[in-house]
Amino acid sequence: MGKEPGNHREDVVGRANVEDTPELLAYYDELDNYHAGALWTVANKIEPWEPKSQSIPVVWRYADLREHVLRSVDLVTAEKAGRRVIYLNNPGRSDVSAAVGWLYAGLQVMNPGEDAAAHRHSASAIRFIMEGEGAFTVVDGHKMTLGENDFVLTPNGTWHEHGVEPTGTPCIWQDGLDIPFVNAMEAGFFEVHPDLTQAVGYAVDDTTKTWGNPGLTPANGKWSEAYSPMYKYEWLPTYEALLKYAACTDGSPYDGVLMEYVNPTSNGPVMQTMGASMQLLRASEHTKAHRHTGSYLYHVAKGEGHSIINGKRYDWREKDIFCVPSWAWHEHVNASDTDDACLFCLSDLPVMRAFNFYREQAFSDNNGYQPVSA
Ligand code: GTQ
């Protein structure tokens, strides 16, 4: 648990507390002419006592979005769109296309027989498969078949292309990328593959078959990249792992039974800028409230329930996506008293941890649960 917040008053010594006078206002105008400014006019804003996210909690309901996503198929071709995606736009963020914090997300749709040109970029990406049969993605020559609730990586700098086999059905998946972060760092490059498509150089699904075996690693398996060599994490083994772990742990009072997807060569996050987890809420489980730094995009993989975020209730069900902004109080509730619920979560935790920005605090009042306002 982090430090208790300090004395959050702006009139304490050490905080800027200068009243405007005509003389000072004229002085600020003068400085402005030289592209300069007085720190005390902005200090309390640029160094808040604690994180103040511009992002607001949002639930993107699949029941609302699905038909609009499918409509894009009739309106634009995959080829013309480049990637045919409806992105999730946090209403608190007018400056960038972000779902929450510095994370971008969108719903990509492809019809059987379609594919998108191979490309690569500085942004890292994940896919979380929502519906359809026959979707595939190719990452640096490794072809993967994609099933519902599978989680797939396309780490930064890797060539990737997606498509749906002619024998398949319309497919929808969530894309999650660190585009806003990469752009904030002014580090974004984008390239289209010279051949528009990649040669497949390995057995289909080889990265999962090679690296995804519990407790076993290939003898002489060499890997030197900072991201995971396993590009696809399938749903069934993930769910089974959660059930096994749930059978022998009480889990966390704040997170239920939570497991992180890891790079099997390091046990660290799957990529340097974004990490992911799957958490299981047991029947009727109601986690206690806490808050922590980092931006979190939840995707309901199974079940239904609600989350209370900064004192407001947000209902969710399978395939809905919702966000928890940095430092927002949150607790989750599984609505079912007979079945578990599972929440996939994409986050920027690897960045928070790498730069020592991670901080966490438990909600101490009211027995650990937030009072809920309408
Ligand atoms: O397929 O890499 O939704 O570059 C947005 C940007 C998907 C992708 C998106 C992208 C991609």
mmCIF file of C-alpha atoms and ligand atoms in Angstrom:
data_model
loop_
_atom_site.group_PDB
_atom_site.id
_atom_site.type_symbol
_atom_site.label_atom_id
_atom_site.label_comp_id
_atom_site.label_asym_id
_atom_site.label_seq_id
_atom_site.Cartn_x
_atom_site.Cartn_y
_atom_site.Cartn_z
ATOM 1 C CA MET A 1 0.000 0.000 0.000
ATOM 2 C CA GLY A 2 1.234 3.486 -0.841
ATOM 3 C CA LYS A 3 1.715 6.515 1.330
ATOM 4 C CA GLU A 4 -1.407 8.177 2.660
ATOM 5 C CA PRO A 5 -2.083 11.373 0.716
ATOM 6 C CA GLY A 6 -0.607 14.433 2.427
ATOM 7 C CA ASN A 7 -2.074 17.824 3.141
ATOM 8 C CA HIS A 8 -3.861 18.615 -0.123
ATOM 9 C CA ARG A 9 -4.364 22.346 0.388
ATOM 10 C CA GLU A 10 -3.018 24.889 -2.028
ATOM 11 C CA ASP A 11 -2.526 27.483 0.730
ATOM 12 C CA VAL A 12 0.280 25.581 2.483
ATOM 13 C CA VAL A 13 3.861 26.787 2.300
ATOM 14 C CA GLY A 14 5.573 25.258 -0.732
ATOM 15 C CA ARG A 15 2.519 25.446 -3.014
ATOM 16 C CA ALA A 16 1.979 28.287 -5.468
ATOM 17 C CA ASN A 17 -0.444 30.828 -4.053
ATOM 18 C CA VAL A 18 0.104 34.129 -5.928
ATOM 19 C CA GLU A 19 -2.797 36.461 -6.600
ATOM 20 C CA ASP A 20 -3.078 38.199 -9.949
ATOM 21 C CA THR A 21 -2.302 41.944 -9.965
ATOM 22 C CA PRO A 22 -2.326 44.205 -13.033
ATOM 23 C CA GLU A 23 1.447 44.375 -12.793
ATOM 24 C CA LEU A 24 1.835 40.586 -12.658
ATOM 25 C CA LEU A 25 -0.631 40.034 -15.529
ATOM 26 C CA ALA A 26 1.384 42.453 -17.660
ATOM 27 C CA TYR A 27 4.526 40.595 -16.649
ATOM 28 C CA TYR A 28 3.021 37.243 -17.724
ATOM 29 C CA ASP A 29 2.125 38.777 -21.102
ATOM 30 C CA GLU A 30 5.682 39.973 -21.516
ATOM 31 C CA LEU A 31 7.088 36.533 -20.738
ATOM 32 C CA ASP A 32 4.652 35.012 -23.201
ATOM 33 C CA ASN A 33 6.225 37.104 -25.969
ATOM 34 C CA TYR A 34 9.453 35.220 -25.339
ATOM 35 C CA HIS A 35 7.770 31.774 -25.156
ATOM 36 C CA ALA A 36 8.320 31.641 -21.434
ATOM 37 C CA GLY A 37 6.108 31.670 -18.355
ATOM 38 C CA ALA A 38 6.139 31.915 -14.560
ATOM 39 C CA LEU A 39 6.049 28.485 -12.967
ATOM 40 C CA TRP A 40 3.781 29.600 -10.113
ATOM 41 C CA THR A 41 0.949 30.241 -12.591
ATOM 42 C CA VAL A 42 0.916 26.583 -13.622
ATOM 43 C CA ALA A 43 2.710 24.717 -10.832
ATOM 44 C CA ASN A 44 -0.342 23.370 -9.005
ATOM 45 C CA LYS A 45 -1.780 22.152 -12.300
ATOM 46 C CA ILE A 46 1.348 20.521 -13.699
ATOM 47 C CA GLU A 47 2.332 19.022 -10.359
ATOM 48 C CA PRO A 48 -0.961 17.925 -8.793
ATOM 49 C CA TRP A 49 -0.893 16.342 -5.350
ATOM 50 C CA GLU A 50 -1.879 13.064 -6.927
ATOM 51 C CA PRO A 51 -2.700 11.777 -10.453
ATOM 52 C CA LYS A 52 -5.722 13.464 -12.023
ATOM 53 C CA SER A 53 -6.738 11.433 -15.038
ATOM 54 C CA GLN A 54 -8.420 13.251 -17.891
ATOM 55 C CA SER A 55 -9.965 9.923 -18.870
ATOM 56 C CA ILE A 56 -13.349 9.119 -17.429
ATOM 57 C CA PRO A 57 -14.744 5.667 -16.677
ATOM 58 C CA VAL A 58 -16.709 4.347 -19.683
ATOM 59 C CA VAL A 59 -18.432 1.078 -20.582
ATOM 60 C CA TRP A 60 -18.512 0.296 -24.302
ATOM 61 C CA ARG A 61 -21.402 -2.155 -24.576
ATOM 62 C CA TYR A 62 -21.025 -4.763 -27.275
ATOM 63 C CA ALA A 63 -24.804 -4.887 -27.691
ATOM 64 C CA ASP A 64 -24.662 -1.210 -28.744
ATOM 65 C CA LEU A 65 -21.483 -1.273 -30.811
ATOM 66 C CA ARG A 66 -21.640 -4.597 -32.643
ATOM 67 C CA GLU A 67 -24.129 -3.610 -35.346
ATOM 68 C CA HIS A 68 -22.237 -0.371 -36.013
ATOM 69 C CA VAL A 69 -18.977 -2.251 -36.313
ATOM 70 C CA LEU A 70 -20.557 -4.695 -38.787
ATOM 71 C CA ARG A 71 -22.039 -1.788 -40.774
ATOM 72 C CA SER A 72 -18.523 -0.531 -41.554
ATOM 73 C CA VAL A 73 -18.072 -3.642 -43.736
ATOM 74 C CA ASP A 74 -20.686 -2.306 -46.170
ATOM 75 C CA LEU A 75 -19.403 1.249 -45.995
ATOM 76 C CA VAL A 76 -15.667 0.823 -46.647
ATOM 77 C CA THR A 77 -13.462 -1.944 -47.973
ATOM 78 C CA ALA A 78 -10.733 -3.366 -45.735
ATOM 79 C CA GLU A 79 -8.271 -2.457 -48.468
ATOM 80 C CA LYS A 80 -9.293 1.214 -48.641
ATOM 81 C CA ALA A 81 -9.554 1.611 -44.877
ATOM 82 C CA GLY A 82 -6.106 0.075 -44.374
ATOM 83 C CA ARG A 83 -7.474 -1.377 -41.153
ATOM 84 C CA ARG A 84 -11.245 -1.349 -40.775
ATOM 85 C CA VAL A 85 -11.587 -0.413 -37.142
ATOM 86 C CA ILE A 86 -14.071 1.470 -34.996
ATOM 87 C CA TYR A 87 -11.990 2.980 -32.218
ATOM 88 C CA LEU A 88 -13.062 3.624 -28.635
ATOM 89 C CA ASN A 89 -12.935 7.304 -27.820
ATOM 90 C CA ASN A 90 -12.764 8.361 -24.182
ATOM 91 C CA PRO A 91 -14.945 11.496 -23.881
ATOM 92 C CA GLY A 92 -12.470 12.993 -21.391
ATOM 93 C CA ARG A 93 -9.695 12.997 -23.984
ATOM 94 C CA SER A 94 -10.089 15.528 -26.768
ATOM 95 C CA ASP A 95 -6.365 15.716 -27.489
ATOM 96 C CA VAL A 96 -5.761 12.142 -28.640
ATOM 97 C CA SER A 97 -7.634 9.031 -29.785
ATOM 98 C CA ALA A 98 -7.431 7.123 -26.531
ATOM 99 C CA ALA A 99 -9.689 4.644 -24.788
ATOM 100 C CA VAL A 100 -8.034 5.376 -21.449
ATOM 101 C CA GLY A 101 -4.816 7.123 -20.458
ATOM 102 C CA TRP A 102 -2.232 6.499 -23.169
ATOM 103 C CA LEU A 103 -3.909 3.339 -24.472
ATOM 104 C CA TYR A 104 -5.758 3.149 -27.773
ATOM 105 C CA ALA A 105 -8.379 0.484 -28.479
ATOM 106 C CA GLY A 106 -10.680 -0.376 -31.342
ATOM 107 C CA LEU A 107 -12.902 -3.100 -32.733
ATOM 108 C CA GLN A 108 -11.621 -4.476 -36.028
ATOM 109 C CA VAL A 109 -13.938 -6.370 -38.357
ATOM 110 C CA MET A 110 -13.096 -8.605 -41.311
ATOM 111 C CA ASN A 111 -15.186 -10.646 -43.653
ATOM 112 C CA PRO A 112 -14.210 -14.107 -44.967
ATOM 113 C CA GLY A 113 -11.613 -13.824 -47.708
ATOM 114 C CA GLU A 114 -10.452 -10.365 -46.646
ATOM 115 C CA ASP A 115 -6.996 -9.482 -45.438
ATOM 116 C CA ALA A 116 -5.146 -6.306 -44.560
ATOM 117 C CA ALA A 117 -1.753 -5.297 -45.922
ATOM 118 C CA ALA A 118 1.207 -6.320 -43.777
ATOM 119 C CA HIS A 119 2.738 -3.427 -41.898
ATOM 120 C CA ARG A 120 4.831 -2.604 -38.876
ATOM 121 C CA HIS A 121 5.086 0.325 -36.529
ATOM 122 C CA SER A 122 6.650 1.617 -33.358
ATOM 123 C CA ALA A 123 3.432 1.024 -31.455
ATOM 124 C CA SER A 124 2.902 -2.370 -29.877
ATOM 125 C CA ALA A 125 -0.444 -4.087 -30.306
ATOM 126 C CA ILE A 126 -2.567 -6.833 -28.859
ATOM 127 C CA ARG A 127 -5.702 -8.489 -30.210
ATOM 128 C CA PHE A 128 -8.416 -10.027 -28.101
ATOM 129 C CA ILE A 129 -10.724 -12.112 -30.250
ATOM 130 C CA MET A 130 -14.440 -11.429 -29.813
ATOM 131 C CA GLU A 131 -16.339 -13.457 -32.401
ATOM 132 C CA GLY A 132 -16.151 -15.356 -35.676
ATOM 133 C CA GLU A 133 -14.442 -18.343 -37.232
ATOM 134 C CA GLY A 134 -11.361 -18.454 -39.416
ATOM 135 C CA ALA A 135 -9.501 -15.320 -38.326
ATOM 136 C CA PHE A 136 -5.740 -15.442 -38.551
ATOM 137 C CA THR A 137 -2.851 -13.131 -37.976
ATOM 138 C CA VAL A 138 0.732 -13.391 -39.154
ATOM 139 C CA VAL A 139 3.485 -11.884 -36.992
ATOM 140 C CA ASP A 140 7.036 -11.922 -38.395
ATOM 141 C CA GLY A 141 6.205 -14.965 -40.508
ATOM 142 C CA HIS A 142 4.429 -16.873 -37.710
ATOM 143 C CA LYS A 143 0.824 -17.611 -38.669
ATOM 144 C CA MET A 144 -1.724 -17.991 -35.892
ATOM 145 C CA THR A 145 -5.300 -19.195 -35.916
ATOM 146 C CA LEU A 146 -7.517 -17.058 -33.702
ATOM 147 C CA GLY A 147 -10.398 -18.268 -31.553
ATOM 148 C CA GLU A 148 -12.751 -16.459 -29.215
ATOM 149 C CA ASN A 149 -11.024 -14.972 -26.140
ATOM 150 C CA ASP A 150 -7.553 -15.743 -27.497
ATOM 151 C CA PHE A 151 -5.013 -13.035 -26.740
ATOM 152 C CA VAL A 152 -2.415 -12.233 -29.397
ATOM 153 C CA LEU A 153 0.672 -9.990 -29.444
ATOM 154 C CA THR A 154 2.106 -7.933 -32.241
ATOM 155 C CA PRO A 155 5.109 -6.361 -30.499
ATOM 156 C CA ASN A 156 6.568 -3.114 -31.788
ATOM 157 C CA GLY A 157 8.626 -3.462 -34.933
ATOM 158 C CA THR A 158 7.144 -6.829 -35.940
ATOM 159 C CA TRP A 159 5.504 -7.213 -39.347
ATOM 160 C CA HIS A 160 1.869 -8.136 -38.999
ATOM 161 C CA GLU A 161 -1.199 -8.731 -41.095
ATOM 162 C CA HIS A 162 -4.642 -10.060 -40.333
ATOM 163 C CA GLY A 163 -7.300 -11.810 -42.319
ATOM 164 C CA VAL A 164 -10.167 -14.255 -42.325
ATOM 165 C CA GLU A 165 -10.001 -17.521 -44.295
ATOM 166 C CA PRO A 166 -12.481 -17.708 -47.210
ATOM 167 C CA THR A 167 -14.239 -20.558 -45.375
ATOM 168 C CA GLY A 168 -14.714 -18.475 -42.202
ATOM 169 C CA THR A 169 -17.377 -16.098 -40.890
ATOM 170 C CA PRO A 170 -17.231 -12.327 -40.200
ATOM 171 C CA CYS A 171 -14.760 -11.831 -37.359
ATOM 172 C CA ILE A 172 -14.454 -9.064 -34.793
ATOM 173 C CA TRP A 173 -11.595 -8.572 -32.406
ATOM 174 C CA GLN A 174 -10.378 -5.879 -30.093
ATOM 175 C CA ASP A 175 -7.135 -4.129 -30.989
ATOM 176 C CA GLY A 176 -5.257 -2.537 -28.098
ATOM 177 C CA LEU A 177 -2.226 -0.377 -28.839
ATOM 178 C CA ASP A 178 0.082 2.068 -27.079
ATOM 179 C CA ILE A 179 -0.310 4.579 -29.947
ATOM 180 C CA PRO A 180 -1.075 7.582 -27.687
ATOM 181 C CA PHE A 181 1.984 6.785 -25.567
ATOM 182 C CA VAL A 182 4.267 6.355 -28.587
ATOM 183 C CA ASN A 183 2.962 9.638 -30.009
ATOM 184 C CA ALA A 184 3.403 11.410 -26.659
ATOM 185 C CA MET A 185 7.012 10.253 -26.805
ATOM 186 C CA GLU A 186 7.129 11.457 -30.451
ATOM 187 C CA ALA A 187 8.606 8.135 -31.482
ATOM 188 C CA GLY A 188 6.089 6.738 -33.964
ATOM 189 C CA PHE A 189 7.151 5.261 -37.316
ATOM 190 C CA PHE A 190 4.927 3.283 -39.686
ATOM 191 C CA GLU A 191 5.862 1.117 -42.687
ATOM 192 C CA VAL A 192 3.876 -0.940 -45.166
ATOM 193 C CA HIS A 193 5.484 -4.270 -46.131
ATOM 194 C CA PRO A 194 7.143 -4.035 -49.577
ATOM 195 C CA ASP A 195 5.299 -7.193 -50.714
ATOM 196 C CA LEU A 196 2.060 -6.241 -48.891
ATOM 197 C CA THR A 197 2.053 -9.735 -47.439
ATOM 198 C CA GLN A 198 4.476 -11.943 -45.524
ATOM 199 C CA ALA A 199 5.734 -15.390 -46.400
ATOM 200 C CA VAL A 200 4.718 -17.807 -43.641
ATOM 201 C CA GLY A 201 7.983 -19.339 -42.464
ATOM 202 C CA TYR A 202 6.927 -21.634 -39.635
ATOM 203 C CA ALA A 203 4.351 -24.252 -38.691
ATOM 204 C CA VAL A 204 0.974 -22.661 -37.923
ATOM 205 C CA ASP A 205 0.639 -21.714 -34.226
ATOM 206 C CA ASP A 206 4.291 -22.661 -33.605
ATOM 207 C CA THR A 207 4.953 -19.908 -31.035
ATOM 208 C CA THR A 208 2.240 -21.198 -28.694
ATOM 209 C CA LYS A 209 3.244 -24.824 -29.241
ATOM 210 C CA THR A 210 6.896 -23.992 -28.561
ATOM 211 C CA TRP A 211 6.650 -21.582 -25.653
ATOM 212 C CA GLY A 212 3.212 -22.181 -24.157
ATOM 213 C CA ASN A 213 3.746 -25.424 -22.289
ATOM 214 C CA PRO A 214 3.287 -25.203 -18.518
ATOM 215 C CA GLY A 215 6.525 -25.632 -16.612
ATOM 216 C CA LEU A 216 8.501 -26.552 -19.718
ATOM 217 C CA THR A 217 10.756 -24.563 -21.983
ATOM 218 C CA PRO A 218 12.368 -25.782 -25.200
ATOM 219 C CA ALA A 219 15.937 -27.071 -24.714
ATOM 220 C CA ASN A 220 18.248 -24.691 -26.542
ATOM 221 C CA GLY A 221 15.359 -22.279 -26.984
ATOM 222 C CA LYS A 222 17.038 -18.952 -27.619
ATOM 223 C CA TRP A 223 15.326 -15.596 -27.380
ATOM 224 C CA SER A 224 16.878 -12.187 -27.099
ATOM 225 C CA GLU A 225 14.005 -9.767 -27.740
ATOM 226 C CA ALA A 226 12.444 -7.781 -24.888
ATOM 227 C CA TYR A 227 8.971 -9.061 -25.773
ATOM 228 C CA SER A 228 7.509 -12.515 -25.408
ATOM 229 C CA PRO A 229 8.377 -15.127 -28.062
ATOM 230 C CA MET A 230 4.909 -16.570 -27.504
ATOM 231 C CA TYR A 231 2.580 -14.487 -29.625
ATOM 232 C CA LYS A 232 -0.703 -16.232 -28.872
ATOM 233 C CA TYR A 233 -2.195 -17.100 -25.465
ATOM 234 C CA GLU A 234 -5.249 -19.268 -25.927
ATOM 235 C CA TRP A 235 -8.409 -18.927 -23.878
ATOM 236 C CA LEU A 236 -8.902 -22.514 -22.704
ATOM 237 C CA PRO A 237 -5.501 -23.024 -21.053
ATOM 238 C CA THR A 238 -5.865 -19.546 -19.525
ATOM 239 C CA TYR A 239 -9.257 -20.353 -18.043
ATOM 240 C CA GLU A 240 -8.042 -23.756 -16.843
ATOM 241 C CA ALA A 241 -5.058 -22.106 -15.151
ATOM 242 C CA LEU A 242 -7.386 -19.707 -13.350
ATOM 243 C CA LEU A 243 -9.626 -22.554 -12.187
ATOM 244 C CA LYS A 244 -6.616 -24.511 -10.917
ATOM 245 C CA TYR A 245 -5.207 -21.507 -9.112
ATOM 246 C CA ALA A 246 -8.653 -20.646 -7.709
ATOM 247 C CA ALA A 247 -8.845 -24.150 -6.227
ATOM 248 C CA CYS A 248 -5.865 -23.440 -3.976
ATOM 249 C CA THR A 249 -5.944 -19.724 -3.205
ATOM 250 C CA ASP A 250 -8.298 -17.248 -1.605
ATOM 251 C CA GLY A 251 -7.079 -14.762 -4.196
ATOM 252 C CA SER A 252 -6.690 -11.078 -3.507
ATOM 253 C CA PRO A 253 -9.422 -9.161 -1.680
ATOM 254 C CA TYR A 254 -9.046 -6.447 -4.356
ATOM 255 C CA ASP A 255 -8.600 -8.518 -7.515
ATOM 256 C CA GLY A 256 -10.030 -11.951 -6.908
ATOM 257 C CA VAL A 257 -8.009 -14.658 -8.642
ATOM 258 C CA LEU A 258 -5.753 -12.731 -10.981
ATOM 259 C CA MET A 259 -3.016 -14.074 -13.249
ATOM 260 C CA GLU A 260 -0.730 -12.089 -15.514
ATOM 261 C CA TYR A 261 0.202 -13.157 -19.009
ATOM 262 C CA VAL A 262 4.000 -13.417 -19.065
ATOM 263 C CA ASN A 263 6.945 -13.669 -21.371
ATOM 264 C CA PRO A 264 7.947 -17.313 -20.697
ATOM 265 C CA THR A 265 11.643 -16.512 -21.090
ATOM 266 C CA SER A 266 11.675 -13.866 -18.360
ATOM 267 C CA ASN A 267 8.445 -14.260 -16.393
ATOM 268 C CA GLY A 268 8.101 -10.522 -17.030
ATOM 269 C CA PRO A 269 5.391 -8.682 -18.961
ATOM 270 C CA VAL A 270 4.539 -9.791 -22.485
ATOM 271 C CA MET A 271 5.763 -6.508 -23.951
ATOM 272 C CA GLN A 272 7.700 -3.518 -22.620
ATOM 273 C CA THR A 273 4.913 -0.963 -22.733
ATOM 274 C CA MET A 274 1.756 -3.017 -22.222
ATOM 275 C CA GLY A 275 0.870 -5.939 -20.045
ATOM 276 C CA ALA A 276 -2.226 -8.070 -19.706
ATOM 277 C CA SER A 277 -3.966 -10.210 -17.156
ATOM 278 C CA MET A 278 -7.017 -12.393 -16.780
ATOM 279 C CA GLN A 279 -8.898 -12.379 -13.504
ATOM 280 C CA LEU A 280 -11.554 -14.667 -12.223
ATOM 281 C CA LEU A 281 -14.298 -13.474 -9.910
ATOM 282 C CA ARG A 282 -15.942 -16.383 -8.138
ATOM 283 C CA ALA A 283 -19.722 -16.702 -7.940
ATOM 284 C CA SER A 284 -21.083 -13.659 -6.048
ATOM 285 C CA GLU A 285 -17.584 -12.300 -5.402
ATOM 286 C CA HIS A 286 -17.453 -8.614 -4.526
ATOM 287 C CA THR A 287 -13.872 -7.342 -4.360
ATOM 288 C CA LYS A 288 -12.834 -4.576 -2.007
ATOM 289 C CA ALA A 289 -12.050 -1.152 -3.437
ATOM 290 C CA HIS A 290 -8.556 0.061 -4.105
ATOM 291 C CA ARG A 291 -6.828 2.371 -6.524
ATOM 292 C CA HIS A 292 -3.484 2.362 -8.233
ATOM 293 C CA THR A 293 -1.590 4.196 -10.914
ATOM 294 C CA GLY A 294 -1.775 2.939 -14.498
ATOM 295 C CA SER A 295 -4.507 2.833 -17.119
ATOM 296 C CA TYR A 296 -6.665 -0.276 -17.387
ATOM 297 C CA LEU A 297 -8.885 -1.479 -20.180
ATOM 298 C CA TYR A 298 -11.080 -4.385 -19.122
ATOM 299 C CA HIS A 299 -12.716 -6.777 -21.545
ATOM 300 C CA VAL A 300 -15.381 -9.082 -20.158
ATOM 301 C CA ALA A 301 -14.332 -12.557 -21.294
ATOM 302 C CA LYS A 302 -17.040 -14.403 -19.356
ATOM 303 C CA GLY A 303 -20.063 -13.654 -17.236
ATOM 304 C CA GLU A 304 -21.734 -10.484 -16.074
ATOM 305 C CA GLY A 305 -21.610 -8.095 -13.188
ATOM 306 C CA HIS A 306 -20.709 -4.538 -12.375
ATOM 307 C CA SER A 307 -17.830 -2.417 -11.230
ATOM 308 C CA ILE A 308 -17.961 0.598 -8.973
ATOM 309 C CA ILE A 309 -15.508 3.173 -10.239
ATOM 310 C CA ASN A 310 -15.030 6.403 -8.305
ATOM 311 C CA GLY A 311 -18.346 5.822 -6.547
ATOM 312 C CA LYS A 312 -20.453 5.116 -9.649
ATOM 313 C CA ARG A 313 -21.852 1.797 -10.770
ATOM 314 C CA TYR A 314 -21.067 0.470 -14.282
ATOM 315 C CA ASP A 315 -22.843 -2.718 -15.370
ATOM 316 C CA TRP A 316 -21.136 -5.073 -17.769
ATOM 317 C CA ARG A 317 -21.656 -8.367 -19.512
ATOM 318 C CA GLU A 318 -19.741 -10.635 -21.892
ATOM 319 C CA LYS A 319 -17.751 -8.779 -24.614
ATOM 320 C CA ASP A 320 -18.289 -5.359 -23.051
ATOM 321 C CA ILE A 321 -15.191 -3.231 -22.616
ATOM 322 C CA PHE A 322 -14.751 -0.753 -19.780
ATOM 323 C CA CYS A 323 -11.924 1.350 -18.459
ATOM 324 C CA VAL A 324 -10.500 2.256 -15.088
ATOM 325 C CA PRO A 325 -8.406 5.429 -15.320
ATOM 326 C CA SER A 326 -5.243 5.901 -13.294
ATOM 327 C CA TRP A 327 -5.777 6.342 -9.554
ATOM 328 C CA ALA A 328 -9.533 5.713 -9.793
ATOM 329 C CA TRP A 329 -11.124 3.770 -6.928
ATOM 330 C CA HIS A 330 -12.574 0.523 -8.230
ATOM 331 C CA GLU A 331 -14.174 -2.707 -7.062
ATOM 332 C CA HIS A 332 -15.758 -5.505 -9.094
ATOM 333 C CA VAL A 333 -18.870 -7.584 -8.523
ATOM 334 C CA ASN A 334 -19.788 -10.884 -10.157
ATOM 335 C CA ALA A 335 -23.589 -10.869 -10.610
ATOM 336 C CA SER A 336 -23.920 -14.650 -10.758
ATOM 337 C CA ASP A 337 -24.270 -16.717 -7.612
ATOM 338 C CA THR A 338 -23.554 -19.941 -9.499
ATOM 339 C CA ASP A 339 -20.866 -19.194 -12.112
ATOM 340 C CA ASP A 340 -17.560 -17.342 -12.250
ATOM 341 C CA ALA A 341 -16.878 -14.220 -14.304
ATOM 342 C CA CYS A 342 -13.603 -13.479 -16.088
ATOM 343 C CA LEU A 343 -12.115 -10.088 -16.893
ATOM 344 C CA PHE A 344 -9.279 -9.685 -19.367
ATOM 345 C CA CYS A 345 -7.293 -6.524 -18.700
ATOM 346 C CA LEU A 346 -4.837 -4.601 -20.865
ATOM 347 C CA SER A 347 -2.725 -2.033 -19.050
ATOM 348 C CA ASP A 348 0.388 0.099 -19.079
ATOM 349 C CA LEU A 349 1.635 -1.529 -15.857
ATOM 350 C CA PRO A 350 5.022 -2.446 -17.374
ATOM 351 C CA VAL A 351 5.674 1.282 -17.896
ATOM 352 C CA MET A 352 4.433 2.158 -14.411
ATOM 353 C CA ARG A 353 6.661 -0.489 -12.862
ATOM 354 C CA ALA A 354 9.725 0.188 -15.027
ATOM 355 C CA PHE A 355 9.765 3.870 -14.096
ATOM 356 C CA ASN A 356 8.859 3.385 -10.459
ATOM 357 C CA PHE A 357 5.506 5.139 -10.951
ATOM 358 C CA TYR A 358 3.426 2.322 -9.517
ATOM 359 C CA ARG A 359 1.535 3.155 -6.353
ATOM 360 C CA GLU A 360 -1.453 1.493 -4.747
ATOM 361 C CA GLN A 361 -3.872 2.370 -1.993
ATOM 362 C CA ALA A 362 -6.697 0.462 -0.304
ATOM 363 C CA PHE A 363 -10.047 2.116 0.353
ATOM 364 C CA SER A 364 -10.115 2.125 4.113
ATOM 365 C CA ASP A 365 -13.566 3.536 4.967
ATOM 366 C CA ASN A 366 -16.878 1.709 4.934
ATOM 367 C CA ASN A 367 -15.310 -1.728 5.442
ATOM 368 C CA GLY A 368 -13.430 -1.339 2.150
ATOM 369 C CA TYR A 369 -16.414 -0.661 -0.138
ATOM 370 C CA GLN A 370 -17.212 2.634 -1.834
ATOM 371 C CA PRO A 371 -20.465 4.413 -1.152
ATOM 372 C CA VAL A 372 -22.325 4.375 -4.477
ATOM 373 C CA SER A 373 -23.932 7.466 -5.979
ATOM 374 C CA ALA A 374 -26.572 7.248 -8.713
HETATM 375 O O1 GTQ B 1 -3.497 -3.723 -36.845
HETATM 376 O O2 GTQ B 1 -1.679 -2.810 -36.167
HETATM 377 O O3 GTQ B 1 -6.830 -0.709 -34.487
HETATM 378 O O4 GTQ B 1 -1.797 -0.185 -36.463
HETATM 379 C C1 GTQ B 1 -5.017 0.666 -35.051
HETATM 380 C C2 GTQ B 1 -3.741 0.784 -35.555
HETATM 381 C C3 GTQ B 1 -4.909 -1.699 -35.415
HETATM 382 C C4 GTQ B 1 -2.887 -2.786 -36.348
HETATM 383 C C5 GTQ B 1 -5.589 -0.578 -34.994
HETATM 384 C C6 GTQ B 1 -3.040 -0.315 -35.976
HETATM 385 C C7 GTQ B 1 -3.628 -1.576 -35.900
#
